[in-house]
């Protein structure tokens, strides 16, 4: 297809597509003559992924380039490739202070992984941004003087494990490894706002069931 | 307690506490003499809530004031008071365009609520920011050309309902209505990053279980 059709089918303006091409976020089309290039279904798929990250996920252009580098690296095994692509996405800010709360949160997070039997995640604690984000969030909670049982945290974690199974089941409906990795990135960028909205809706529903409308 | 002790127990600097007092985010202490005021446990609790919203949730000061107005309004029933406080928190941005995708997403979201039997949430669709956020997120997904079964969305929603039950069970461990509303606000601000981190950790665990490390 030509640029105009790529624009029509993706809903992305041609000027924006040209910008993505210049920035290397989209591979060049097959040059037919000096002024015309031909694009295929893979360009369309990649364009949707880039647009989702930039417009919906508000991921900076340099970060998109980094994520795509991992998406395209077929020298890696699937777990590592998935992990690298997802880890390149924006994360929760690092802790400003490595204080007693952060150290206690580390111990609590490790206990939690043991309690859950997440032995694979435990192997990744030194390098996983998700693990660091958890430690930061738990430390913030404790610093404010809130007292949560680790068992409550484990109940939330088990529900998130069910969510992750749905995520990966959906990823697996795609045939190629490249599409699997792309879908995982998209799933993370696009479904986080969906889950956040569903959780708040569910709170409204459950709150009305328990306390009625008055 | 005096200002210095309030600062020590909350971990918030005295200059910051004075700023919150000036901005009306914290009620004034009981004046003992012209230079000294006395604060109590309620001040400490309120200070932690304000700090959580501003420092962890990055909620703007004007919004914090709005949320607190609802937290303190005991003329309302609990569901409405909870809803008003949570609705005042920052939401997903409004849709820029009310196009065919947004209209289709409205229909899809209403179908979803029917499928789930969330009849209370359905009564709130015209006013709930959570519902609008869901519509925006679903429209973004569809606009990018992704095809999700409503049944998959419903599976995520059911897991979020289990999450909401845990949220409210925790809220109910607090005796007074004011504390219940405060805890709900805190839960939303503080547990969103925890759930996000747990979901990503669970994805790593599940991905390693399915595909190993290579």
CSV table of N, CA and C in Angstrom, one decimal, chain A residues 68-176:
chain,number,residue,atom,x,y,z
A,68,UNK,N,11.4,-0.8,21.0
A,68,UNK,CA,11.3,-1.5,19.7
A,68,UNK,C,12.6,-2.3,19.4
A,69,UNK,N,13.7,-1.8,19.9
A,69,UNK,CA,15.0,-2.5,19.8
A,69,UNK,C,14.9,-3.9,20.4
A,70,UNK,N,14.2,-4.0,21.6
A,70,UNK,CA,14.0,-5.3,22.2
A,70,UNK,C,12.9,-6.1,21.5
A,71,UNK,N,11.9,-5.5,21.1
A,71,UNK,CA,10.8,-6.2,20.4
A,71,UNK,C,11.4,-6.9,19.1
A,72,UNK,N,12.4,-6.2,18.5
A,72,UNK,CA,12.9,-6.8,17.2
A,72,UNK,C,14.1,-7.7,17.4
A,73,UNK,N,14.6,-7.9,18.7
A,73,UNK,CA,15.8,-8.6,18.9
A,73,UNK,C,15.5,-10.1,19.0
A,74,UNK,N,15.5,-10.8,17.8
A,74,UNK,CA,15.1,-12.3,17.9
A,74,UNK,C,16.2,-13.2,18.3
A,75,UNK,N,17.3,-12.6,18.8
A,75,UNK,CA,18.4,-13.4,19.3
A,75,UNK,C,18.1,-13.8,20.7
A,76,UNK,N,17.1,-13.2,21.4
A,76,UNK,CA,16.8,-13.5,22.8
A,76,UNK,C,15.7,-14.5,22.9
A,77,UNK,N,15.6,-15.2,24.0
A,77,UNK,CA,14.5,-16.1,24.3
A,77,UNK,C,13.3,-15.3,24.6
A,78,UNK,N,12.1,-15.9,24.5
A,78,UNK,CA,10.9,-15.1,24.6
A,78,UNK,C,10.7,-14.4,26.0
A,79,UNK,N,11.0,-15.1,27.1
A,79,UNK,CA,10.9,-14.5,28.4
A,79,UNK,C,11.7,-13.2,28.5
A,80,UNK,N,13.0,-13.3,28.1
A,80,UNK,CA,13.9,-12.2,28.2
A,80,UNK,C,13.5,-11.1,27.2
A,81,UNK,N,13.0,-11.5,26.1
A,81,UNK,CA,12.6,-10.5,25.1
A,81,UNK,C,11.4,-9.7,25.6
A,82,UNK,N,10.4,-10.4,26.1
A,82,UNK,CA,9.2,-9.8,26.7
A,82,UNK,C,9.7,-8.9,27.9
A,83,UNK,N,10.5,-9.4,28.7
A,83,UNK,CA,10.9,-8.7,29.9
A,83,UNK,C,11.7,-7.4,29.5
A,84,UNK,N,12.6,-7.5,28.5
A,84,UNK,CA,13.4,-6.4,28.1
A,84,UNK,C,12.5,-5.3,27.5
A,85,UNK,N,11.5,-5.7,26.7
A,85,UNK,CA,10.6,-4.7,26.1
A,85,UNK,C,9.8,-4.0,27.2
A,86,UNK,N,9.2,-4.8,28.1
A,86,UNK,CA,8.4,-4.2,29.1
A,86,UNK,C,9.2,-3.4,30.1
A,87,UNK,N,10.4,-3.8,30.4
A,87,UNK,CA,11.2,-3.1,31.3
A,87,UNK,C,11.7,-1.7,30.8
A,88,UNK,N,11.7,-1.6,29.4
A,88,UNK,CA,12.1,-0.3,28.8
A,88,UNK,C,11.0,0.7,28.9
A,89,UNK,N,9.7,0.2,29.2
A,89,UNK,CA,8.6,1.2,29.3
A,89,UNK,C,8.8,2.0,30.6
A,90,UNK,N,8.2,3.2,30.6
A,90,UNK,CA,8.4,4.1,31.8
A,90,UNK,C,7.9,3.4,33.1
A,91,UNK,N,8.7,3.6,34.1
A,91,UNK,CA,8.4,2.9,35.4
A,91,UNK,C,8.1,3.9,36.5
A,92,UNK,N,7.7,3.4,37.6
A,92,UNK,CA,7.5,4.3,38.8
A,92,UNK,C,8.9,4.9,39.1
A,93,UNK,N,8.9,6.2,39.6
A,93,UNK,CA,10.2,6.8,39.9
A,93,UNK,C,11.0,6.0,41.0
A,94,UNK,N,12.3,6.1,40.9
A,94,UNK,CA,13.2,5.5,41.8
A,94,UNK,C,13.0,6.1,43.2
A,95,UNK,N,13.3,5.3,44.3
A,95,UNK,CA,13.2,5.9,45.6
A,95,UNK,C,14.3,7.0,45.8
A,96,UNK,N,13.9,8.2,46.4
A,96,UNK,CA,14.9,9.2,46.6
A,96,UNK,C,15.9,8.8,47.7
A,97,UNK,N,15.3,8.1,48.6
A,97,UNK,CA,16.2,7.8,49.8
A,97,UNK,C,16.2,6.3,50.0
A,98,UNK,N,17.4,5.8,50.3
A,98,UNK,CA,17.5,4.4,50.6
A,98,UNK,C,17.5,4.2,52.1
A,99,UNK,N,16.4,4.5,52.7
A,99,UNK,CA,16.3,4.6,54.2
A,99,UNK,C,15.8,3.3,54.8
A,100,UNK,N,15.5,3.4,56.1
A,100,UNK,CA,15.1,2.2,56.8
A,100,UNK,C,13.8,1.6,56.2
A,101,UNK,N,12.9,2.5,55.7
A,101,UNK,CA,11.6,2.1,55.2
A,101,UNK,C,11.8,1.3,53.9
A,102,UNK,N,12.8,1.8,53.1
A,102,UNK,CA,13.1,1.1,51.8
A,102,UNK,C,13.7,-0.3,52.1
A,103,UNK,N,14.6,-0.3,53.1
A,103,UNK,CA,15.2,-1.6,53.5
A,103,UNK,C,14.1,-2.6,54.0
A,104,UNK,N,13.2,-2.1,54.8
A,104,UNK,CA,12.2,-2.9,55.4
A,104,UNK,C,11.2,-3.4,54.3
A,105,UNK,N,11.0,-2.5,53.3
A,105,UNK,CA,10.1,-2.9,52.2
A,105,UNK,C,10.7,-4.0,51.3
A,106,UNK,N,12.1,-4.0,51.2
A,106,UNK,CA,12.8,-5.0,50.5
A,106,UNK,C,12.5,-6.4,51.2
A,107,UNK,N,12.7,-6.4,52.5
A,107,UNK,CA,12.5,-7.6,53.2
A,107,UNK,C,11.0,-8.1,53.1
A,108,UNK,N,10.1,-7.1,53.1
A,108,UNK,CA,8.7,-7.5,53.0
A,108,UNK,C,8.3,-8.0,51.6
A,109,UNK,N,8.9,-7.4,50.6
A,109,UNK,CA,8.7,-7.9,49.2
A,109,UNK,C,9.2,-9.3,49.0
A,110,UNK,N,10.4,-9.5,49.6
A,110,UNK,CA,11.0,-10.9,49.4
A,110,UNK,C,10.2,-11.9,50.1
A,111,UNK,N,9.7,-11.6,51.4
A,111,UNK,CA,8.8,-12.5,52.1
A,111,UNK,C,7.6,-12.8,51.3
A,112,UNK,N,7.0,-11.7,50.7
A,112,UNK,CA,5.8,-11.8,49.8
A,112,UNK,C,6.1,-12.8,48.7
A,113,UNK,N,7.2,-12.7,48.0
A,113,UNK,CA,7.5,-13.6,46.9
A,113,UNK,C,7.6,-15.1,47.4
A,114,UNK,N,8.2,-15.2,48.6
A,114,UNK,CA,8.3,-16.6,49.2
A,114,UNK,C,6.9,-17.1,49.5
A,115,UNK,N,6.1,-16.3,50.1
A,115,UNK,CA,4.7,-16.7,50.5
A,115,UNK,C,3.9,-17.1,49.3
A,116,UNK,N,4.1,-16.4,48.1
A,116,UNK,CA,3.4,-16.7,46.9
A,116,UNK,C,4.0,-17.8,46.1
A,117,UNK,N,5.2,-18.2,46.4
A,117,UNK,CA,5.9,-19.2,45.6
A,117,UNK,C,6.3,-18.7,44.3
A,118,UNK,N,6.5,-17.4,44.1
A,118,UNK,CA,7.0,-16.8,42.8
A,118,UNK,C,8.5,-16.9,42.7
A,119,UNK,N,9.0,-18.2,42.5
A,119,UNK,CA,10.4,-18.4,42.6
A,119,UNK,C,11.1,-17.8,41.4
A,120,UNK,N,10.4,-17.7,40.2
A,120,UNK,CA,11.0,-17.1,39.0
A,120,UNK,C,11.2,-15.6,39.3
A,121,UNK,N,10.2,-14.9,39.7
A,121,UNK,CA,10.2,-13.5,40.0
A,121,UNK,C,11.3,-13.2,41.0
A,122,UNK,N,11.5,-14.2,41.9
A,122,UNK,CA,12.5,-14.0,43.0
A,122,UNK,C,14.0,-14.0,42.4
A,123,UNK,N,14.2,-14.7,41.3
A,123,UNK,CA,15.5,-14.7,40.6
A,123,UNK,C,15.8,-13.4,40.0
A,124,UNK,N,14.7,-12.6,39.8
A,124,UNK,CA,14.9,-11.3,39.0
A,124,UNK,C,15.0,-10.1,39.9
A,125,UNK,N,14.9,-10.3,41.2
A,125,UNK,CA,14.7,-9.1,42.1
A,125,UNK,C,15.8,-8.0,41.9
A,126,UNK,N,17.1,-8.5,41.6
A,126,UNK,CA,18.1,-7.5,41.5
A,126,UNK,C,18.0,-6.7,40.2
A,127,UNK,N,17.3,-7.2,39.2
A,127,UNK,CA,17.3,-6.4,37.9
A,127,UNK,C,15.9,-6.0,37.5
A,128,UNK,N,14.8,-6.5,38.1
A,128,UNK,CA,13.5,-6.1,37.6
A,128,UNK,C,13.0,-4.8,38.1
A,129,UNK,N,12.6,-3.9,37.2
A,129,UNK,CA,12.0,-2.6,37.6
A,129,UNK,C,10.7,-2.8,38.3
A,130,UNK,N,9.9,-3.8,37.9
A,130,UNK,CA,8.6,-4.1,38.6
A,130,UNK,C,8.9,-4.3,40.1
A,131,UNK,N,9.9,-5.1,40.4
A,131,UNK,CA,10.2,-5.4,41.8
A,131,UNK,C,10.6,-4.1,42.5
A,132,UNK,N,11.5,-3.3,41.9
A,132,UNK,CA,11.9,-2.0,42.5
A,132,UNK,C,10.6,-1.1,42.7
A,133,UNK,N,9.7,-1.1,41.7
A,133,UNK,CA,8.5,-0.3,41.9
A,133,UNK,C,7.7,-0.7,43.1
A,134,UNK,N,7.6,-2.1,43.3
A,134,UNK,CA,6.8,-2.6,44.4
A,134,UNK,C,7.5,-2.1,45.7
A,135,UNK,N,8.8,-2.2,45.8
A,135,UNK,CA,9.5,-1.8,47.0
A,135,UNK,C,9.2,-0.4,47.3
A,136,UNK,N,9.3,0.5,46.3
A,136,UNK,CA,9.1,1.9,46.4
A,136,UNK,C,7.6,2.2,46.9
A,137,UNK,N,6.7,1.5,46.3
A,137,UNK,CA,5.3,1.7,46.7
A,137,UNK,C,5.0,1.2,48.1
A,138,UNK,N,5.6,0.1,48.5
A,138,UNK,CA,5.4,-0.5,49.8
A,138,UNK,C,6.0,0.5,50.9
A,139,UNK,N,7.2,1.0,50.6
A,139,UNK,CA,7.9,1.9,51.5
A,139,UNK,C,7.1,3.1,51.7
A,140,UNK,N,6.5,3.7,50.6
A,140,UNK,CA,5.7,4.9,50.7
A,140,UNK,C,4.5,4.7,51.7
A,141,UNK,N,3.9,3.5,51.5
A,141,UNK,CA,2.8,3.1,52.3
A,141,UNK,C,3.2,3.1,53.8
A,142,UNK,N,4.3,2.4,54.1
A,142,UNK,CA,4.7,2.2,55.5
A,142,UNK,C,5.2,3.6,56.1
A,143,UNK,N,5.9,4.4,55.2
A,143,UNK,CA,6.4,5.7,55.7
A,143,UNK,C,5.2,6.5,56.2
A,144,UNK,N,4.0,6.4,55.6
A,144,UNK,CA,2.9,7.1,56.1
A,144,UNK,C,2.2,6.5,57.3
A,145,UNK,N,2.8,5.5,57.8
A,145,UNK,CA,2.3,4.9,59.1
A,145,UNK,C,1.2,3.9,58.9
A,146,UNK,N,1.0,3.4,57.7
A,146,UNK,CA,-0.1,2.4,57.5
A,146,UNK,C,0.4,1.0,57.7
A,147,UNK,N,-0.5,0.2,58.3
A,147,UNK,CA,-0.1,-1.1,58.7
A,147,UNK,C,-1.0,-2.1,57.9
A,148,UNK,N,-0.3,-2.8,57.0
A,148,UNK,CA,-1.0,-3.8,56.2
A,148,UNK,C,-0.4,-5.1,56.5
A,149,UNK,N,-1.2,-6.1,56.6
A,149,UNK,CA,-0.7,-7.5,56.7
A,149,UNK,C,-0.1,-7.9,55.4
A,150,UNK,N,1.1,-8.6,55.4
A,150,UNK,CA,1.6,-9.1,54.2
A,150,UNK,C,0.6,-10.1,53.5
A,151,UNK,N,-0.3,-10.7,54.3
A,151,UNK,CA,-1.3,-11.6,53.7
A,151,UNK,C,-2.3,-10.8,52.8
A,152,UNK,N,-2.6,-9.6,53.2
A,152,UNK,CA,-3.5,-8.8,52.3
A,152,UNK,C,-2.8,-8.5,51.0
A,153,UNK,N,-1.5,-8.1,51.1
A,153,UNK,CA,-0.7,-7.9,49.9
A,153,UNK,C,-0.7,-9.1,49.0
A,154,UNK,N,-0.6,-10.3,49.7
A,154,UNK,CA,-0.6,-11.6,48.9
A,154,UNK,C,-1.9,-11.8,48.2
A,155,UNK,N,-3.0,-11.4,48.9
A,155,UNK,CA,-4.3,-11.6,48.2
A,155,UNK,C,-4.4,-10.7,47.0
A,156,UNK,N,-3.9,-9.5,47.0
A,156,UNK,CA,-3.9,-8.6,45.8
A,156,UNK,C,-3.0,-9.3,44.8
A,157,UNK,N,-1.8,-9.8,45.2
A,157,UNK,CA,-0.9,-10.4,44.3
A,157,UNK,C,-1.5,-11.6,43.5
A,158,UNK,N,-2.3,-12.4,44.3
A,158,UNK,CA,-2.9,-13.6,43.6
A,158,UNK,C,-3.9,-13.1,42.6
A,159,UNK,N,-4.6,-12.0,42.8
A,159,UNK,CA,-5.6,-11.5,41.8
A,159,UNK,C,-4.8,-11.0,40.6
A,160,UNK,N,-3.7,-10.3,40.9
A,160,UNK,CA,-2.9,-9.8,39.8
A,160,UNK,C,-2.2,-11.0,39.0
A,161,UNK,N,-2.0,-12.1,39.6
A,161,UNK,CA,-1.5,-13.3,38.9
A,161,UNK,C,-2.5,-13.8,38.0
A,162,UNK,N,-3.8,-13.8,38.4
A,162,UNK,CA,-4.9,-14.2,37.5
A,162,UNK,C,-5.0,-13.2,36.3
A,163,UNK,N,-4.8,-12.0,36.6
A,163,UNK,CA,-4.8,-11.0,35.5
A,163,UNK,C,-3.7,-11.2,34.5
A,164,UNK,N,-2.5,-11.5,35.1
A,164,UNK,CA,-1.3,-11.8,34.2
A,164,UNK,C,-1.5,-13.1,33.3
A,165,UNK,N,-2.3,-14.0,33.9
A,165,UNK,CA,-2.6,-15.2,33.1
A,165,UNK,C,-3.5,-14.8,31.9
A,166,UNK,N,-4.5,-14.0,32.1
A,166,UNK,CA,-5.3,-13.5,31.0
A,166,UNK,C,-4.5,-12.8,30.0
A,167,UNK,N,-3.5,-11.9,30.5
A,167,UNK,CA,-2.7,-11.2,29.6
A,167,UNK,C,-1.9,-12.1,28.7
A,168,UNK,N,-1.3,-13.1,29.3
A,168,UNK,CA,-0.4,-14.0,28.5
A,168,UNK,C,-1.3,-15.0,27.6
A,169,UNK,N,-2.5,-15.3,28.1
A,169,UNK,CA,-3.4,-16.1,27.2
A,169,UNK,C,-3.7,-15.3,25.9
A,170,UNK,N,-3.9,-14.0,26.1
A,170,UNK,CA,-4.2,-13.2,24.9
A,170,UNK,C,-3.0,-13.0,24.1
A,171,UNK,N,-1.8,-12.8,24.7
A,171,UNK,CA,-0.5,-12.8,23.9
A,171,UNK,C,-0.3,-14.0,23.1
A,172,UNK,N,-0.7,-15.2,23.7
A,172,UNK,CA,-0.5,-16.4,23.0
A,172,UNK,C,-1.4,-16.7,21.8
A,173,UNK,N,-2.5,-15.9,21.7
A,173,UNK,CA,-3.3,-16.1,20.5
A,173,UNK,C,-2.6,-15.6,19.2
A,174,UNK,N,-1.4,-14.9,19.4
A,174,UNK,CA,-0.7,-14.4,18.2
A,174,UNK,C,0.4,-15.4,17.8
A,175,UNK,N,0.5,-15.6,16.5
A,175,UNK,CA,1.4,-16.7,16.1
A,175,UNK,C,2.9,-16.4,16.3
A,176,UNK,N,3.4,-15.3,15.7
A,176,UNK,CA,4.9,-15.1,15.7
A,176,UNK,C,5.4,-14.5,17.0
